[in-house]
Tab-separated table of N, CA and C in Angstrom:
chain	number	residue	atom	x	y	z
C	1	MET	N	82.371	32.243	99.763
C	1	MET	CA	83.384	31.360	99.064
C	1	MET	C	82.808	30.664	97.813
C	2	VAL	N	83.548	30.617	96.840
C	2	VAL	CA	83.047	29.905	95.749
C	2	VAL	C	84.088	28.478	95.480
C	3	LEU	N	83.506	27.455	95.423
C	3	LEU	CA	84.221	26.277	95.211
C	3	LEU	C	84.220	26.085	93.594
C	4	LYS	N	85.493	25.958	93.100
C	4	LYS	CA	85.617	25.835	91.640
C	4	LYS	C	86.054	24.394	91.404
C	5	PHE	N	85.648	23.732	90.404
C	5	PHE	CA	86.142	22.408	89.829
C	5	PHE	C	86.403	22.546	88.301
C	6	GLN	N	87.536	22.052	87.972
C	6	GLN	CA	87.668	21.862	86.538
C	6	GLN	C	87.876	20.527	86.115
C	7	GLN	N	87.127	20.144	85.078
C	7	GLN	CA	87.057	18.702	84.600
C	7	GLN	C	87.354	18.731	83.094
C	8	GLU	N	87.873	17.634	82.535
C	8	GLU	CA	88.173	17.496	81.216
C	8	GLU	C	87.182	16.658	80.505
C	9	VAL	N	86.867	16.895	79.276
C	9	VAL	CA	85.914	15.958	78.642
C	9	VAL	C	86.411	14.610	78.556
C	10	ASP	N	85.589	13.556	78.654
C	10	ASP	CA	86.231	12.242	78.591
C	10	ASP	C	86.217	11.704	77.147
C	11	GLY	N	87.386	11.746	76.654
C	11	GLY	CA	87.590	11.327	75.252
C	11	GLY	C	89.162	11.368	74.868
C	12	ILE	N	89.245	10.910	73.543
C	12	ILE	CA	90.583	10.858	73.321
C	12	ILE	C	90.664	11.536	71.826
C	13	PRO	N	91.464	12.705	71.711
C	13	PRO	CA	91.531	13.419	70.582
C	13	PRO	C	92.571	12.877	69.701
C	14	LEU	N	92.093	12.785	68.300
C	14	LEU	CA	93.337	12.219	67.330
C	14	LEU	C	93.339	13.162	66.265
C	15	GLU	N	94.550	13.278	65.701
C	15	GLU	CA	94.966	13.944	64.572
C	15	GLU	C	95.645	13.259	63.444
C	16	VAL	N	95.063	13.425	62.295
C	16	VAL	CA	95.828	12.805	61.117
C	16	VAL	C	96.481	13.853	60.343
C	17	ALA	N	97.633	13.911	60.057
C	17	ALA	CA	98.310	14.794	59.283
C	17	ALA	C	98.418	14.194	57.843
C	18	VAL	N	97.928	14.805	56.730
C	18	VAL	CA	97.909	14.347	55.563
C	18	VAL	C	99.028	15.391	54.546
C	19	LYS	N	100.122	14.858	54.246
C	19	LYS	CA	101.153	15.690	53.721
C	19	LYS	C	100.525	15.932	52.216
C	20	GLN	N	100.586	17.266	51.884
C	20	GLN	CA	100.085	17.523	50.471
C	20	GLN	C	101.203	17.765	49.566
C	21	LEU	N	101.140	17.838	48.370
C	21	LEU	CA	102.035	17.853	47.247
C	21	LEU	C	102.832	19.051	47.507
C	22	ASP	N	102.359	20.194	48.037
C	22	ASP	CA	103.208	21.408	48.233
C	22	ASP	C	104.082	21.339	49.545
C	23	GLY	N	104.002	20.110	50.137
C	23	GLY	CA	104.816	20.044	51.488
C	23	GLY	C	104.113	20.481	52.778
C	24	THR	N	102.958	21.197	52.568
C	24	THR	CA	102.140	21.459	53.837
C	24	THR	C	101.424	20.024	54.228
C	25	ASN	N	100.866	20.233	55.394
C	25	ASN	CA	100.104	19.145	56.042
C	25	ASN	C	98.640	19.846	56.220
C	26	LYS	N	97.696	18.868	55.864
C	26	LYS	CA	96.412	18.972	56.044
C	26	LYS	C	96.057	18.206	57.351
C	27	ILE	N	95.404	18.900	58.318
C	27	ILE	CA	95.187	18.218	59.602
C	27	ILE	C	93.749	17.958	59.779
C	28	VAL	N	93.402	16.550	60.031
C	28	VAL	CA	92.000	16.144	60.097
C	28	VAL	C	91.938	15.734	61.634
C	29	SER	N	91.122	16.570	62.321
C	29	SER	CA	91.032	16.365	63.878
C	29	SER	C	89.813	15.234	64.102
C	30	LEU	N	89.972	14.266	64.727
C	30	LEU	CA	88.986	13.335	65.152
C	30	LEU	C	88.960	13.262	66.678
C	31	PHE	N	87.798	12.872	67.275
C	31	PHE	CA	87.612	12.904	68.656
C	31	PHE	C	86.780	11.605	68.973
C	32	VAL	N	87.236	10.749	70.038
C	32	VAL	CA	86.393	9.564	70.417
C	32	VAL	C	86.126	9.777	71.905
C	33	SER	N	84.645	9.971	72.000
C	33	SER	CA	84.293	10.161	73.405
C	33	SER	C	84.427	8.782	74.185
C	34	THR	N	84.918	8.969	75.466
C	34	THR	CA	85.426	7.672	76.441
C	34	THR	C	84.371	7.827	77.565
C	35	ASP	N	83.342	8.436	77.649
C	35	ASP	CA	82.432	8.279	78.882
C	35	ASP	C	81.846	6.967	78.786
C	36	ALA	N	81.134	6.528	79.745
C	36	ALA	CA	80.705	5.039	79.864
C	36	ALA	C	79.658	4.907	78.719
C	37	GLU	N	78.586	5.713	78.412
C	37	GLU	CA	77.625	5.486	77.450
C	37	GLU	C	78.439	5.262	76.080
C	38	SER	N	79.409	6.243	75.819
C	38	SER	CA	79.971	6.133	74.458
C	38	SER	C	80.832	4.912	74.370
C	39	ILE	N	81.593	4.424	75.405
C	39	ILE	CA	82.106	3.183	75.350
C	39	ILE	C	81.206	1.946	74.879
C	40	ALA	N	80.092	1.985	75.736
C	40	ALA	CA	79.071	0.992	75.288
C	40	ALA	C	78.548	1.120	73.725
C	41	ASP	N	78.266	2.283	73.369
C	41	ASP	CA	78.007	2.571	72.046
C	41	ASP	C	78.979	2.092	71.001
C	42	LEU	N	80.257	2.359	71.483
C	42	LEU	CA	81.505	1.835	70.601
C	42	LEU	C	81.249	0.344	70.370
C	43	MET	N	80.948	-0.308	71.618
C	43	MET	CA	80.969	-1.819	71.358
C	43	MET	C	79.718	-2.191	70.368
C	44	ASP	N	78.712	-1.519	70.590
C	44	ASP	CA	77.496	-1.753	69.695
C	44	ASP	C	77.965	-1.483	68.280
C	45	LYS	N	78.677	-0.444	67.918
C	45	LYS	CA	79.218	-0.061	66.520
C	45	LYS	C	79.913	-1.138	66.011
C	46	THR	N	80.954	-1.816	66.814
C	46	THR	CA	81.612	-2.855	66.385
C	46	THR	C	80.745	-3.961	65.765
C	47	ASP	N	79.812	-4.272	66.411
C	47	ASP	CA	78.847	-5.206	66.036
C	47	ASP	C	78.082	-4.825	64.721
C	48	LEU	N	77.783	-3.646	64.770
C	48	LEU	CA	77.047	-3.242	63.476
C	48	LEU	C	77.972	-3.173	62.227
C	49	ILE	N	79.314	-2.816	62.436
C	49	ILE	CA	80.240	-2.827	61.332
C	49	ILE	C	80.385	-4.386	60.950
C	50	LYS	N	80.272	-5.327	61.751
C	50	LYS	CA	80.394	-6.831	61.362
C	50	LYS	C	79.291	-7.109	60.316
C	51	VAL	N	77.959	-6.671	60.902
C	51	VAL	CA	76.922	-6.913	60.169
C	51	VAL	C	76.954	-6.245	58.783
C	52	LYS	N	77.392	-4.991	58.813
C	52	LYS	CA	77.535	-4.314	57.450
C	52	LYS	C	78.588	-5.035	56.479
C	53	ALA	N	79.586	-5.557	57.118
C	53	ALA	CA	80.676	-6.243	56.113
C	53	ALA	C	80.065	-7.547	55.590
C	54	GLU	N	79.097	-8.384	56.516
C	54	GLU	CA	78.436	-9.291	55.876
C	54	GLU	C	77.499	-8.893	54.858
C	55	GLU	N	76.754	-7.838	54.907
C	55	GLU	CA	75.655	-7.374	53.963
C	55	GLU	C	76.485	-7.014	52.696
C	56	LEU	N	77.670	-6.501	52.726
C	56	LEU	CA	78.575	-5.959	51.587
C	56	LEU	C	79.052	-7.164	50.891
C	57	LYS	N	79.414	-8.234	51.570
C	57	LYS	CA	79.803	-9.508	51.027
C	57	LYS	C	78.672	-10.018	50.009
C	58	VAL	N	77.578	-10.048	50.475
C	58	VAL	CA	76.405	-10.378	49.699
C	58	VAL	C	76.119	-9.476	48.471
C	59	LYS	N	76.134	-8.086	48.858
C	59	LYS	CA	75.972	-7.067	47.707
C	59	LYS	C	76.997	-7.152	46.682
C	60	TYR	N	78.265	-7.383	47.030
C	60	TYR	CA	79.459	-7.392	46.239
C	60	TYR	C	80.020	-8.930	46.297
C	61	PRO	N	79.599	-9.765	45.580
C	61	PRO	CA	80.183	-11.236	45.543
C	61	PRO	C	81.723	-11.299	45.296
C	62	ALA	N	82.081	-10.292	44.565
C	62	ALA	CA	83.618	-10.203	44.094
C	62	ALA	C	84.522	-10.156	45.319
C	63	LEU	N	83.934	-9.662	46.494
C	63	LEU	CA	84.654	-9.473	47.642
C	63	LEU	C	85.060	-10.712	48.289
C	64	ASN	N	84.310	-12.046	47.984
C	64	ASN	CA	84.490	-13.293	48.409
C	64	ASN	C	85.419	-14.016	47.669
C	65	LYS	N	85.877	-13.582	46.553
C	65	LYS	CA	87.041	-14.425	45.832
C	65	LYS	C	88.163	-13.784	45.417
C	66	PRO	N	89.102	-14.414	45.023
C	66	PRO	CA	90.487	-13.793	44.623
C	66	PRO	C	90.187	-13.080	43.260
C	67	ILE	N	90.930	-11.834	43.069
C	67	ILE	CA	90.800	-11.043	42.052
C	67	ILE	C	91.648	-11.427	40.922
C	68	ASP	N	90.948	-11.688	39.760
C	68	ASP	CA	91.579	-12.193	38.544
C	68	ASP	C	92.232	-10.895	37.914
C	69	ASP	N	93.503	-11.056	37.543
C	69	ASP	CA	94.156	-9.925	36.865
C	69	ASP	C	93.446	-9.279	35.634
C	70	GLU	N	92.692	-10.075	35.145
C	70	GLU	CA	91.841	-9.534	33.739
C	70	GLU	C	90.465	-9.317	33.932
C	71	ASP	N	89.970	-9.549	35.177
C	71	ASP	CA	88.646	-9.173	35.699
C	71	ASP	C	88.479	-7.709	35.995
C	72	VAL	N	88.498	-6.882	35.045
C	72	VAL	CA	88.230	-5.341	35.462
C	72	VAL	C	86.885	-5.104	36.235
C	73	GLU	N	85.951	-5.721	35.703
C	73	GLU	CA	84.794	-5.563	36.378
C	73	GLU	C	84.482	-5.980	37.891
C	74	GLY	N	85.143	-7.139	38.022
C	74	GLY	CA	85.460	-7.826	39.450
C	74	GLY	C	86.287	-6.793	40.323
C	75	PHE	N	87.289	-6.431	39.730
C	75	PHE	CA	88.175	-5.408	40.574
C	75	PHE	C	87.181	-4.108	40.825
C	76	ARG	N	86.568	-3.583	39.863
C	76	ARG	CA	85.868	-2.385	40.392
C	76	ARG	C	84.871	-2.706	41.332
C	77	GLU	N	84.282	-3.930	41.352
C	77	GLU	CA	83.289	-4.296	42.460
C	77	GLU	C	83.934	-4.517	43.679
C	78	VAL	N	85.317	-4.974	43.814
C	78	VAL	CA	85.814	-5.200	44.997
C	78	VAL	C	86.323	-3.756	45.623
C	79	VAL	N	86.746	-2.836	44.567
C	79	VAL	CA	87.057	-1.387	45.062
C	79	VAL	C	85.687	-0.767	45.728
C	80	LYS	N	84.559	-0.955	45.027
C	80	LYS	CA	83.328	-0.319	45.594
C	80	LYS	C	82.970	-0.854	46.880
C	81	GLY	N	82.984	-2.222	46.869
C	81	GLY	CA	82.612	-2.895	48.223
C	81	GLY	C	83.470	-2.430	49.335
C	82	ALA	N	84.771	-2.458	49.057
C	82	ALA	CA	85.891	-2.156	50.001
C	82	ALA	C	85.784	-0.705	50.632
C	83	THR	N	85.364	0.251	49.512
C	83	THR	CA	85.083	1.518	49.933
C	83	THR	C	83.952	1.844	50.841
C	84	GLU	N	82.906	1.189	50.533
C	84	GLU	CA	81.806	1.217	51.242
C	84	GLU	C	82.047	0.616	52.736
C	85	LEU	N	82.745	-0.408	52.780
C	85	LEU	CA	82.981	-1.024	54.167
C	85	LEU	C	84.048	0.109	54.944
C	86	VAL	N	84.913	0.527	54.516
C	86	VAL	CA	86.022	1.425	55.004
C	86	VAL	C	85.208	2.744	55.410
C	87	LYS	N	84.300	3.314	54.503
C	87	LYS	CA	83.646	4.398	54.768
C	87	LYS	C	82.728	4.293	56.112
C	88	ALA	N	81.938	3.052	56.004
C	88	ALA	CA	81.065	2.685	57.117
C	88	ALA	C	81.967	2.674	58.555
C	89	ASN	N	83.202	1.915	58.378
C	89	ASN	CA	83.993	2.057	59.729
C	89	ASN	C	84.356	3.294	60.218
C	90	TYR	N	84.868	4.063	59.409
C	90	TYR	CA	85.220	5.565	59.851
C	90	TYR	C	84.138	6.349	60.344
C	91	ASP	N	83.040	6.245	59.543
C	91	ASP	CA	81.751	6.987	59.929
C	91	ASP	C	81.194	6.518	61.276
C	92	GLU	N	81.172	5.257	61.379
C	92	GLU	CA	80.567	4.612	62.638
C	92	GLU	C	81.650	4.986	63.889
C	93	LEU	N	82.844	4.713	63.686
C	93	LEU	CA	83.879	5.037	64.939
C	93	LEU	C	84.015	6.309	65.236
C	94	PHE	N	84.316	7.182	64.230
C	94	PHE	CA	84.762	8.482	64.531
C	94	PHE	C	83.745	9.640	64.087
C	95	GLY	N	82.513	9.284	63.739
C	95	GLY	CA	81.475	10.236	63.342
C	95	GLY	C	81.211	10.477	61.878
C	96	GLU	N	79.896	10.611	61.567
C	96	GLU	CA	79.524	10.687	60.320
C	96	GLU	C	80.393	11.954	59.418
C	97	GLY	N	80.704	11.619	58.231
C	97	GLY	CA	81.620	12.431	57.507
C	97	GLY	C	83.010	12.272	57.674
C	98	THR	N	83.540	11.463	58.598
C	98	THR	CA	85.011	11.414	58.913
C	98	THR	C	85.777	10.752	57.693
C	99	TYR	N	84.937	9.719	57.011
C	99	TYR	CA	85.631	9.171	55.688
C	99	TYR	C	85.996	10.319	54.647
C	100	ASP	N	84.924	10.977	54.554
C	100	ASP	CA	84.797	12.301	53.256
C	100	ASP	C	85.840	13.156	53.870
C	101	LYS	N	86.034	13.624	54.995
C	101	LYS	CA	86.944	14.527	55.413
C	101	LYS	C	88.516	14.026	55.020
C	102	LEU	N	88.650	12.698	55.443
C	102	LEU	CA	90.075	12.210	55.151
C	102	LEU	C	90.151	11.987	53.594
C	103	SER	N	89.150	11.703	52.957
C	103	SER	CA	89.293	11.580	51.386
C	103	SER	C	89.577	12.964	50.864
C	104	GLU	N	88.897	13.953	51.245
C	104	GLU	CA	89.086	15.267	50.839
C	104	GLU	C	90.391	15.911	51.062
C	105	ALA	N	91.096	15.410	52.246
C	105	ALA	CA	92.536	15.866	52.490
C	105	ALA	C	93.507	14.993	51.619
C	106	GLY	N	93.048	14.103	50.836
C	106	GLY	CA	94.005	13.518	49.901
C	106	GLY	C	94.162	12.058	50.151
C	107	LEU	N	93.567	11.380	50.973
C	107	LEU	CA	93.838	10.082	51.203
C	107	LEU	C	92.766	9.005	50.576
C	108	GLY	N	93.323	8.027	49.933
C	108	GLY	CA	92.591	7.043	49.040
C	108	GLY	C	92.440	5.971	49.839
C	109	LEU	N	91.644	5.125	49.255
C	109	LEU	CA	91.501	3.806	49.946
C	109	LEU	C	92.534	2.981	50.448
C	110	LEU	N	93.500	2.982	49.650
C	110	LEU	CA	94.880	2.140	49.912
C	110	LEU	C	95.588	2.733	51.114
C	111	LYS	N	95.288	4.040	51.336
C	111	LYS	CA	96.076	4.569	52.527
C	111	LYS	C	95.083	4.575	53.735
C	112	LEU	N	93.741	4.662	53.491
C	112	LEU	CA	92.681	4.595	54.575
C	112	LEU	C	92.583	3.181	55.308
C	113	ILE	N	92.758	2.244	54.403
C	113	ILE	CA	92.668	0.885	55.123
C	113	ILE	C	93.669	0.728	56.244
C	114	PRO	N	95.145	0.938	55.986
C	114	PRO	CA	95.904	0.572	57.153
C	114	PRO	C	95.896	1.607	58.159
C	115	LEU	N	95.519	2.835	57.730
C	115	LEU	CA	95.361	4.035	58.780
C	115	LEU	C	94.255	3.662	59.816
C	116	LEU	N	93.180	2.971	59.322
C	116	LEU	CA	92.063	2.734	60.165
C	116	LEU	C	92.603	1.739	61.220
C	117	THR	N	93.582	0.594	60.942
C	117	THR	CA	94.097	-0.201	61.817
C	117	THR	C	94.983	0.550	62.774
C	118	ASP	N	95.801	1.437	62.298
C	118	ASP	CA	96.677	2.250	63.243
C	118	ASP	C	95.754	2.964	64.088
C	119	LEU	N	94.864	3.666	63.670
C	119	LEU	CA	93.863	4.410	64.603
C	119	LEU	C	93.134	3.617	65.644
C	120	THR	N	92.637	2.474	65.299
C	120	THR	CA	92.098	1.496	66.254
C	120	THR	C	92.947	0.905	67.085
C	121	ASP	N	94.164	0.720	66.791
C	121	ASP	CA	95.341	0.182	67.578
C	121	ASP	C	95.570	1.120	68.587
C	122	GLY	N	95.764	2.401	68.133
C	122	GLY	CA	96.315	3.510	68.980
C	122	GLY	C	95.081	3.832	70.053
C	123	LEU	N	93.906	3.776	69.463
C	123	LEU	CA	92.720	3.987	70.622
C	123	LEU	C	92.634	2.872	71.561
C	124	THR	N	92.784	1.662	71.181
C	124	THR	CA	92.824	0.465	72.097
C	124	THR	C	93.951	0.794	73.193
C	125	GLU	N	95.059	1.183	72.860
C	125	GLU	CA	96.247	1.292	73.705
C	125	GLU	C	95.771	2.373	74.707
C	126	GLU	N	95.364	3.555	74.101
C	126	GLU	CA	95.157	4.704	74.908
C	126	GLU	C	93.944	4.508	76.003
C	127	LEU	N	92.928	3.708	75.563
C	127	LEU	CA	91.824	3.267	76.368
C	127	LEU	C	92.417	2.343	77.435
C	128	GLU	N	93.288	1.297	77.099
C	128	GLU	CA	93.824	0.469	78.227
C	128	GLU	C	94.569	1.222	79.121
C	129	SER	N	95.450	2.337	78.696
C	129	SER	CA	96.218	3.177	79.574
C	129	SER	C	95.340	3.934	80.573
C	130	LYS	N	94.136	4.414	80.043
C	130	LYS	CA	93.257	5.137	80.759
C	130	LYS	C	92.519	4.423	81.730
C	131	VAL	N	92.242	3.164	81.544
C	131	VAL	CA	91.544	2.163	82.518
C	131	VAL	C	92.656	1.810	83.583
C	132	ALA	N	93.972	1.587	83.242
C	132	ALA	CA	94.868	1.375	84.094
C	132	ALA	C	95.181	2.628	85.109
C	133	GLU	N	95.134	3.666	84.581
C	133	GLU	CA	95.420	5.011	85.276
C	133	GLU	C	94.114	5.062	86.372
C	134	ASN	N	92.994	5.056	85.773
C	134	ASN	CA	91.872	5.202	86.659
C	134	ASN	C	91.889	4.086	87.845
C	135	GLN	N	92.353	2.915	87.590
C	135	GLN	CA	92.402	1.861	88.448
C	135	GLN	C	93.278	2.098	89.612
C	136	LYS	N	94.543	2.631	89.235
C	136	LYS	CA	95.559	3.225	90.032
C	136	LYS	C	95.020	4.256	90.842
C	137	LYS	N	94.352	5.222	90.390
C	137	LYS	CA	93.806	6.322	91.265
C	137	LYS	C	92.725	5.802	92.210
C	138	SER	N	91.872	4.924	91.764
C	138	SER	CA	90.957	4.348	92.621
C	138	SER	C	91.480	3.481	93.720
C	139	ASP	N	92.557	2.746	93.423
C	139	ASP	CA	93.380	1.865	94.379
C	139	ASP	C	93.909	2.743	95.371
C	140	LYS	N	94.592	4.069	94.947
C	140	LYS	CA	95.212	4.887	95.870
C	140	LYS	C	94.188	5.451	96.909
C	141	ARG	N	92.939	5.754	96.357
C	141	ARG	CA	91.884	6.283	97.088
C	141	ARG	C	91.494	5.477	98.222
C	142	ARG	N	91.266	4.171	97.716
C	142	ARG	CA	90.908	3.168	98.665
C	142	ARG	C	91.980	2.920	99.796
C	143	ALA	N	93.196	2.914	99.482
C	143	ALA	CA	94.258	2.734	100.294
C	143	ALA	C	94.342	4.043	101.426
C	144	ASP	N	94.098	5.210	100.845
C	144	ASP	CA	94.112	6.418	101.741
C	144	ASP	C	93.004	6.324	102.665
C	145	LEU	N	91.804	5.998	102.096
C	145	LEU	CA	90.429	5.809	103.113
C	145	LEU	C	90.723	4.779	104.132
C	146	LEU	N	91.415	3.678	103.791
C	146	LEU	CA	91.853	2.481	104.852
C	146	LEU	C	92.805	3.032	105.822
C	147	ILE	N	93.737	3.729	105.524
C	147	ILE	CA	94.683	4.309	106.386
C	147	ILE	C	93.961	5.324	107.222
C	148	LYS	N	93.121	6.209	106.586
C	148	LYS	CA	92.615	7.261	107.461
C	148	LYS	C	91.603	6.525	108.534
C	149	ASN	N	90.869	5.451	108.000
C	149	ASN	CA	89.931	4.892	108.997
C	149	ASN	C	90.587	4.265	110.123
C	150	LYS	N	91.698	3.580	109.862
C	150	LYS	CA	92.723	2.953	111.039
C	150	LYS	C	93.237	3.919	111.781
C	151	LYS	N	93.515	5.136	111.444
C	151	LYS	CA	93.979	6.159	112.233
C	151	LYS	C	92.941	6.706	113.201
C	152	LYS	N	91.731	6.613	112.632
C	152	LYS	CA	90.607	6.980	113.542
C	152	LYS	C	90.318	6.057	114.683
C	153	GLN	N	90.448	4.832	114.424
C	153	GLN	CA	90.220	3.712	115.216
C	153	GLN	C	91.082	3.664	116.367
C	154	LYS	N	92.275	4.251	116.185
C	154	LYS	CA	93.224	4.221	117.302
C	154	LYS	C	93.022	5.231	118.310
């Protein structure tokens, strides 16, 4: 007799559909691993992104002040710094090259910034849901074991 077990990969698949000019959608598939090690890495990545943001503020001083309507160079500097920061966020959170895939699909900086928020919010909700689901399963297993043990004692 062969015992068979089927397991799913620990992770959350994401899809970003980018509507093209011809009406078709270009799908960019992303995946965030949710095993224990990957969650710990994700927490480290958040800290790395904060450090990167501070470095970019030093590298691009225009990021630290309001944009003057007539300061074209300041605007270019802000765009360059913001692009580097958004790219770092996407590539750290979703894997190297993610920013480029989304850009190649047709998304520019002004679309990628709010999308990043939507993706991270969605991920947070999904992770919280998975944690709650696992907690319920664990609680049910404990309850079943207690009931089983009480029956044995009788």
